[in-house]
Each structure stands twice: as structure tokens, then as C-alpha cells.
Amino acid sequence: MSTIQESERTAIQEELVRFLRAEAGEDTLRSGMQSDLGYDHAVWQKMAEMGLLGIAISEDFGGIGGSAVDTAMVAEGLGRSLLPVPFIETCVIAPALLEASDMTDESRKILTRIAQGTATIAIGGNADIVPFRDPDCSLAVKADGTMSGEVSLVMHGGSADFLLLAFHSGNQTRCLLVSSDHDYTIENQTANDPALRPAKISLADVPFIELTGWSN
């Protein structure tokens, strides 16, 4: 349920239109695609200041508590403008999973960082929630809390602060968070859309945090 009033929603929509007119031009697109990130970090920070990155995040974690309608409004605006930012993975899919899971101190910190614009999430694996699925991904989880394996088509995987790896394991889907503070290998891949920055991620005994309590 949205905590945003109709007047606030209208104001957000009008501000979004003005923002995209000012920031989503050809020059921004080109400079973003030529950067290491694949998008303009200054634009991403402006989105955070406007509250757009926290549109789907509860006010408890620094977001603005928008509904699916509010989130779709922002996503559609970004899509129409072709602004190359990792909004869907970082600001829609990841927060939904984190808030639907058993809440931990780490989850709270990540949600807050997303809303502040200081953390991005790259998503990979073969589960249905993954935007660009890798049917051949191979991930093995060990009892000591580490994982090994490979997964391709992880968009913005080379620059993300966290990897969210979602994959089938027997009759369930497991979702594991890996911090970029840990060591893993990144191999850049090619894509028709160079702004997506796909990567192949190889992990060897890398620690993870598993999201539990959410419904498959």
C-alpha cells in the first residue's frame, strides 16, 4: 500500500518529467555509455536526492513508500527516455526481495544505501526473478557459508556493490547476496546494448548472505 498521497504523486510525476527533459539527453546517454559504469553517476545521485531510488522502499529504511503504480510510473519514464541506469535491478527487484525476507541489520543497511544512492545491486542466475537469466549458471553452496561457481549475463555486474544471485536448487529458489568487498572474478561480456555492461562472475569460496523467509 502506498504512503504517497495523490497530490504528492502528481508532484513526483511532474518533477520526473522535468528531470528527464534536463538529464536524459543524447549527451548524457553517450557519456554514460562511455564511462566505466555504463551510466552517469551524477545523474544517479540526483535521482537519489529526488527520492526516486527509494520509490519502492519503505519509509522505515529511508525510502518514500511508493506502491507498484508509483514504481511503474518512474520505471516507465526512465524507459521512455532510454536513460541507462540500473533502476529495475537495484530499486525494484532487490528492495522487493529484501523487504519480503526476514529482516536483518545487513538488509536494513542495504535498503538504506539503495535509497541514498550509495549501493547498486546486480542480479544474476537462472531463477524467474532474474531479468537476464543464465540457464547454464552453475552455483554450489557450502555449509561453511561460502559459494563457488559461475554465472553469466549479470548486468552491471562489474560495478555493483552487491550481487544478488537467484537460482534453482531442487524444488526451491535460493537468493544469495554477495558483497563486492569479497574477491571474485569479473569478465566483461558483449551486448547489443553496451550500456547494460553484462559480466560473467566467477566465485571461489566467496562468503554470502542468504535471503530467507520470502515466498518462492
Tab-separated table of C-alpha atoms in Angstrom:
chain	number	residue	atom	x	y	z
A	1	MET	CA	0.000	0.000	0.000
A	2	SER	CA	1.382	3.407	-0.966
A	3	THR	CA	2.067	6.068	1.639
A	4	ILE	CA	2.157	8.673	-1.132
A	5	GLN	CA	-0.840	10.997	-1.400
A	6	GLU	CA	-2.333	11.769	-4.813
A	7	SER	CA	-1.045	15.339	-4.724
A	8	GLU	CA	2.437	14.042	-3.904
A	9	ARG	CA	2.225	11.525	-6.737
A	10	THR	CA	1.367	14.283	-9.187
A	11	ALA	CA	4.291	16.354	-7.920
A	12	ILE	CA	6.679	13.405	-8.290
A	13	GLN	CA	5.476	12.779	-11.829
A	14	GLU	CA	5.900	16.429	-12.814
A	15	GLU	CA	9.361	16.574	-11.240
A	16	LEU	CA	10.333	13.354	-13.031
A	17	VAL	CA	9.288	14.808	-16.386
A	18	ARG	CA	11.353	17.948	-15.771
A	19	PHE	CA	14.316	15.883	-14.616
A	20	LEU	CA	14.265	13.631	-17.679
A	21	ARG	CA	13.967	16.592	-20.034
A	22	ALA	CA	17.059	18.097	-18.429
A	23	GLU	CA	19.165	14.989	-17.840
A	24	ALA	CA	18.172	12.303	-20.349
A	25	GLY	CA	19.555	13.899	-23.474
A	26	GLU	CA	21.809	12.348	-26.068
A	27	ASP	CA	24.936	13.779	-24.445
A	28	THR	CA	24.113	12.140	-21.107
A	29	LEU	CA	23.385	8.838	-22.816
A	30	ARG	CA	26.648	8.946	-24.740
A	31	SER	CA	28.822	9.973	-21.802
A	32	GLY	CA	27.228	7.332	-19.610
A	33	MET	CA	27.805	4.588	-22.139
A	34	GLN	CA	31.438	5.628	-22.453
A	35	SER	CA	32.013	5.551	-18.698
A	36	ASP	CA	33.194	2.558	-16.688
A	37	LEU	CA	29.763	2.270	-15.067
A	38	GLY	CA	27.726	2.426	-18.262
A	39	TYR	CA	25.674	5.291	-16.832
A	40	ASP	CA	26.231	8.777	-15.428
A	41	HIS	CA	26.864	8.548	-11.681
A	42	ALA	CA	25.947	12.210	-11.176
A	43	VAL	CA	22.514	11.544	-12.683
A	44	TRP	CA	22.095	8.544	-10.362
A	45	GLN	CA	22.879	10.753	-7.362
A	46	LYS	CA	20.335	13.342	-8.494
A	47	MET	CA	17.753	10.561	-8.674
A	48	ALA	CA	18.589	9.664	-5.078
A	49	GLU	CA	18.193	13.283	-3.970
A	50	MET	CA	14.761	13.368	-5.628
A	51	GLY	CA	13.712	10.210	-3.783
A	52	LEU	CA	13.347	8.205	-6.992
A	53	LEU	CA	15.755	5.457	-5.925
A	54	GLY	CA	13.673	4.863	-2.808
A	55	ILE	CA	10.302	4.922	-4.548
A	56	ALA	CA	9.669	1.236	-3.735
A	57	ILE	CA	11.410	1.253	-0.345
A	58	SER	CA	9.604	1.680	2.953
A	59	GLU	CA	9.960	4.953	4.827
A	60	ASP	CA	11.480	2.886	7.652
A	61	PHE	CA	14.594	2.490	5.502
A	62	GLY	CA	14.796	5.965	4.022
A	63	GLY	CA	12.510	5.388	1.044
A	64	ILE	CA	9.231	7.092	0.235
A	65	GLY	CA	6.972	4.041	0.425
A	66	GLY	CA	5.502	4.056	-3.050
A	67	SER	CA	3.182	1.406	-4.461
A	68	ALA	CA	3.627	-0.723	-7.573
A	69	VAL	CA	1.819	2.030	-9.501
A	70	ASP	CA	4.277	4.652	-8.263
A	71	THR	CA	7.262	2.437	-9.065
A	72	ALA	CA	5.911	1.676	-12.539
A	73	MET	CA	5.445	5.399	-13.172
A	74	VAL	CA	9.156	6.013	-12.552
A	75	ALA	CA	10.301	2.893	-14.415
A	76	GLU	CA	8.210	3.754	-17.472
A	77	GLY	CA	9.518	7.316	-17.511
A	78	LEU	CA	13.108	6.098	-17.391
A	79	GLY	CA	12.384	3.521	-20.074
A	80	ARG	CA	10.837	6.043	-22.449
A	81	SER	CA	13.831	8.321	-22.032
A	82	LEU	CA	16.302	5.455	-22.575
A	83	LEU	CA	18.258	6.658	-19.541
A	84	PRO	CA	20.832	3.875	-18.935
A	85	VAL	CA	20.655	3.335	-15.174
A	86	PRO	CA	20.313	0.074	-13.158
A	87	PHE	CA	16.922	1.099	-11.756
A	88	ILE	CA	14.939	-2.137	-12.153
A	89	GLU	CA	17.518	-4.400	-10.524
A	90	THR	CA	18.615	-2.024	-7.767
A	91	CYS	CA	15.429	-0.133	-6.963
A	92	VAL	CA	12.617	-2.559	-7.804
A	93	ILE	CA	13.605	-6.237	-7.684
A	94	ALA	CA	16.201	-6.088	-4.900
A	95	PRO	CA	14.125	-3.999	-2.454
A	96	ALA	CA	11.068	-6.194	-3.017
A	97	LEU	CA	13.075	-9.299	-2.115
A	98	LEU	CA	14.839	-7.686	0.819
A	99	GLU	CA	11.624	-6.381	2.369
A	100	ALA	CA	9.830	-9.695	1.780
A	101	SER	CA	12.634	-11.609	3.501
A	102	ASP	CA	13.478	-11.984	7.166
A	103	MET	CA	14.822	-8.554	8.091
A	104	THR	CA	18.401	-8.338	9.338
A	105	ASP	CA	20.728	-5.472	10.204
A	106	GLU	CA	22.513	-6.022	6.894
A	107	SER	CA	19.230	-5.908	4.956
A	108	ARG	CA	18.309	-2.631	6.643
A	109	LYS	CA	21.686	-1.135	5.779
A	110	ILE	CA	21.432	-2.210	2.142
A	111	LEU	CA	17.907	-0.825	1.736
A	112	THR	CA	19.009	2.473	3.252
A	113	ARG	CA	22.044	2.632	0.982
A	114	ILE	CA	19.898	1.952	-2.094
A	115	ALA	CA	17.589	4.837	-1.199
A	116	GLN	CA	20.602	7.086	-0.592
A	117	GLY	CA	22.177	6.151	-3.915
A	118	THR	CA	25.270	4.627	-2.312
A	119	ALA	CA	24.668	0.996	-3.292
A	120	THR	CA	23.693	-0.725	-6.522
A	121	ILE	CA	22.616	-4.344	-6.940
A	122	ALA	CA	23.379	-6.590	-9.914
A	123	ILE	CA	21.174	-9.648	-10.358
A	124	GLY	CA	22.132	-12.953	-11.963
A	125	GLY	CA	21.191	-16.620	-12.055
A	126	ASN	CA	18.540	-18.828	-13.617
A	127	ALA	CA	15.533	-18.068	-11.396
A	128	ASP	CA	12.373	-16.457	-12.725
A	129	ILE	CA	13.037	-13.179	-10.903
A	130	VAL	CA	16.290	-12.628	-12.827
A	131	PRO	CA	15.800	-10.161	-15.724
A	132	PHE	CA	18.510	-11.751	-17.898
A	133	ARG	CA	18.617	-15.419	-16.961
A	134	ASP	CA	21.646	-17.642	-17.475
A	135	PRO	CA	20.284	-21.183	-17.937
A	136	ASP	CA	23.797	-22.587	-17.736
A	137	CYS	CA	24.802	-20.963	-14.466
A	138	SER	CA	26.470	-23.303	-12.011
A	139	LEU	CA	26.490	-22.301	-8.353
A	140	ALA	CA	27.387	-24.509	-5.399
A	141	VAL	CA	26.645	-23.517	-1.812
A	142	LYS	CA	28.748	-24.895	1.026
A	143	ALA	CA	27.816	-25.450	4.651
A	144	ASP	CA	30.512	-23.022	5.798
A	145	GLY	CA	28.598	-20.101	4.277
A	146	THR	CA	30.628	-19.772	1.104
A	147	MET	CA	29.756	-20.409	-2.516
A	148	SER	CA	31.557	-21.242	-5.733
A	149	GLY	CA	30.589	-21.286	-9.384
A	150	GLU	CA	29.964	-19.170	-12.454
A	151	VAL	CA	27.087	-17.067	-13.716
A	152	SER	CA	26.895	-15.005	-16.907
A	153	LEU	CA	24.678	-12.141	-18.075
A	154	VAL	CA	24.951	-10.245	-14.801
A	155	MET	CA	24.099	-6.733	-15.953
A	156	HIS	CA	26.313	-4.073	-14.362
A	157	GLY	CA	27.962	-6.951	-12.509
A	158	GLY	CA	31.378	-5.367	-12.729
A	159	SER	CA	30.442	-2.179	-10.894
A	160	ALA	CA	27.688	-3.238	-8.486
A	161	ASP	CA	28.180	-3.020	-4.744
A	162	PHE	CA	26.284	-6.276	-4.251
A	163	LEU	CA	25.461	-9.299	-6.363
A	164	LEU	CA	22.039	-10.863	-5.854
A	165	LEU	CA	22.282	-14.389	-7.212
A	166	ALA	CA	18.958	-16.198	-7.572
A	167	PHE	CA	18.978	-19.784	-8.769
A	168	HIS	CA	17.030	-23.019	-8.687
A	169	SER	CA	18.098	-25.553	-6.078
A	170	GLY	CA	15.946	-28.657	-6.130
A	171	ASN	CA	12.335	-27.517	-5.891
A	172	GLN	CA	13.125	-24.127	-4.395
A	173	THR	CA	14.739	-20.852	-5.380
A	174	ARG	CA	17.645	-19.564	-3.340
A	175	CYS	CA	18.668	-15.902	-3.230
A	176	LEU	CA	22.172	-15.077	-2.062
A	177	LEU	CA	23.764	-11.672	-1.566
A	178	VAL	CA	27.475	-11.245	-2.200
A	179	SER	CA	29.285	-8.027	-1.319
A	180	SER	CA	31.790	-6.573	-3.757
A	181	ASP	CA	34.127	-6.324	-0.761
A	182	HIS	CA	34.811	-10.022	-1.332
A	183	ASP	CA	37.085	-11.311	-4.071
A	184	TYR	CA	35.551	-12.767	-7.221
A	185	THR	CA	36.477	-12.670	-10.879
A	186	ILE	CA	34.690	-10.375	-13.337
A	187	GLU	CA	34.840	-10.992	-17.079
A	188	ASN	CA	33.142	-8.330	-19.184
A	189	GLN	CA	30.802	-9.641	-21.884
A	190	THR	CA	29.384	-8.057	-25.021
A	191	ALA	CA	25.777	-6.968	-25.525
A	192	ASN	CA	23.653	-5.342	-28.205
A	193	ASP	CA	23.071	-2.564	-25.686
A	194	PRO	CA	26.527	-1.574	-24.391
A	195	ALA	CA	25.012	0.396	-21.505
A	196	LEU	CA	23.946	-2.871	-19.841
A	197	ARG	CA	27.551	-3.834	-19.060
A	198	PRO	CA	26.968	-7.622	-18.827
A	199	ALA	CA	29.558	-9.624	-16.934
A	200	LYS	CA	30.465	-13.208	-16.203
A	201	ILE	CA	31.079	-13.683	-12.493
A	202	SER	CA	33.290	-16.498	-11.207
A	203	LEU	CA	33.307	-17.216	-7.488
A	204	ALA	CA	35.568	-19.469	-5.428
A	205	ASP	CA	34.707	-19.931	-1.753
A	206	VAL	CA	33.111	-16.488	-1.518
A	207	PRO	CA	31.029	-15.626	1.593
A	208	PHE	CA	27.355	-14.834	1.090
A	209	ILE	CA	24.226	-13.815	2.945
A	210	GLU	CA	21.101	-15.819	2.148
A	211	LEU	CA	17.700	-14.157	1.991
A	212	THR	CA	15.235	-16.302	3.925
A	213	GLY	CA	11.550	-16.118	4.722
A	214	TRP	CA	10.383	-14.833	1.356
A	215	SER	CA	7.857	-16.825	-0.659
A	216	ASN	CA	9.098	-18.664	-3.747
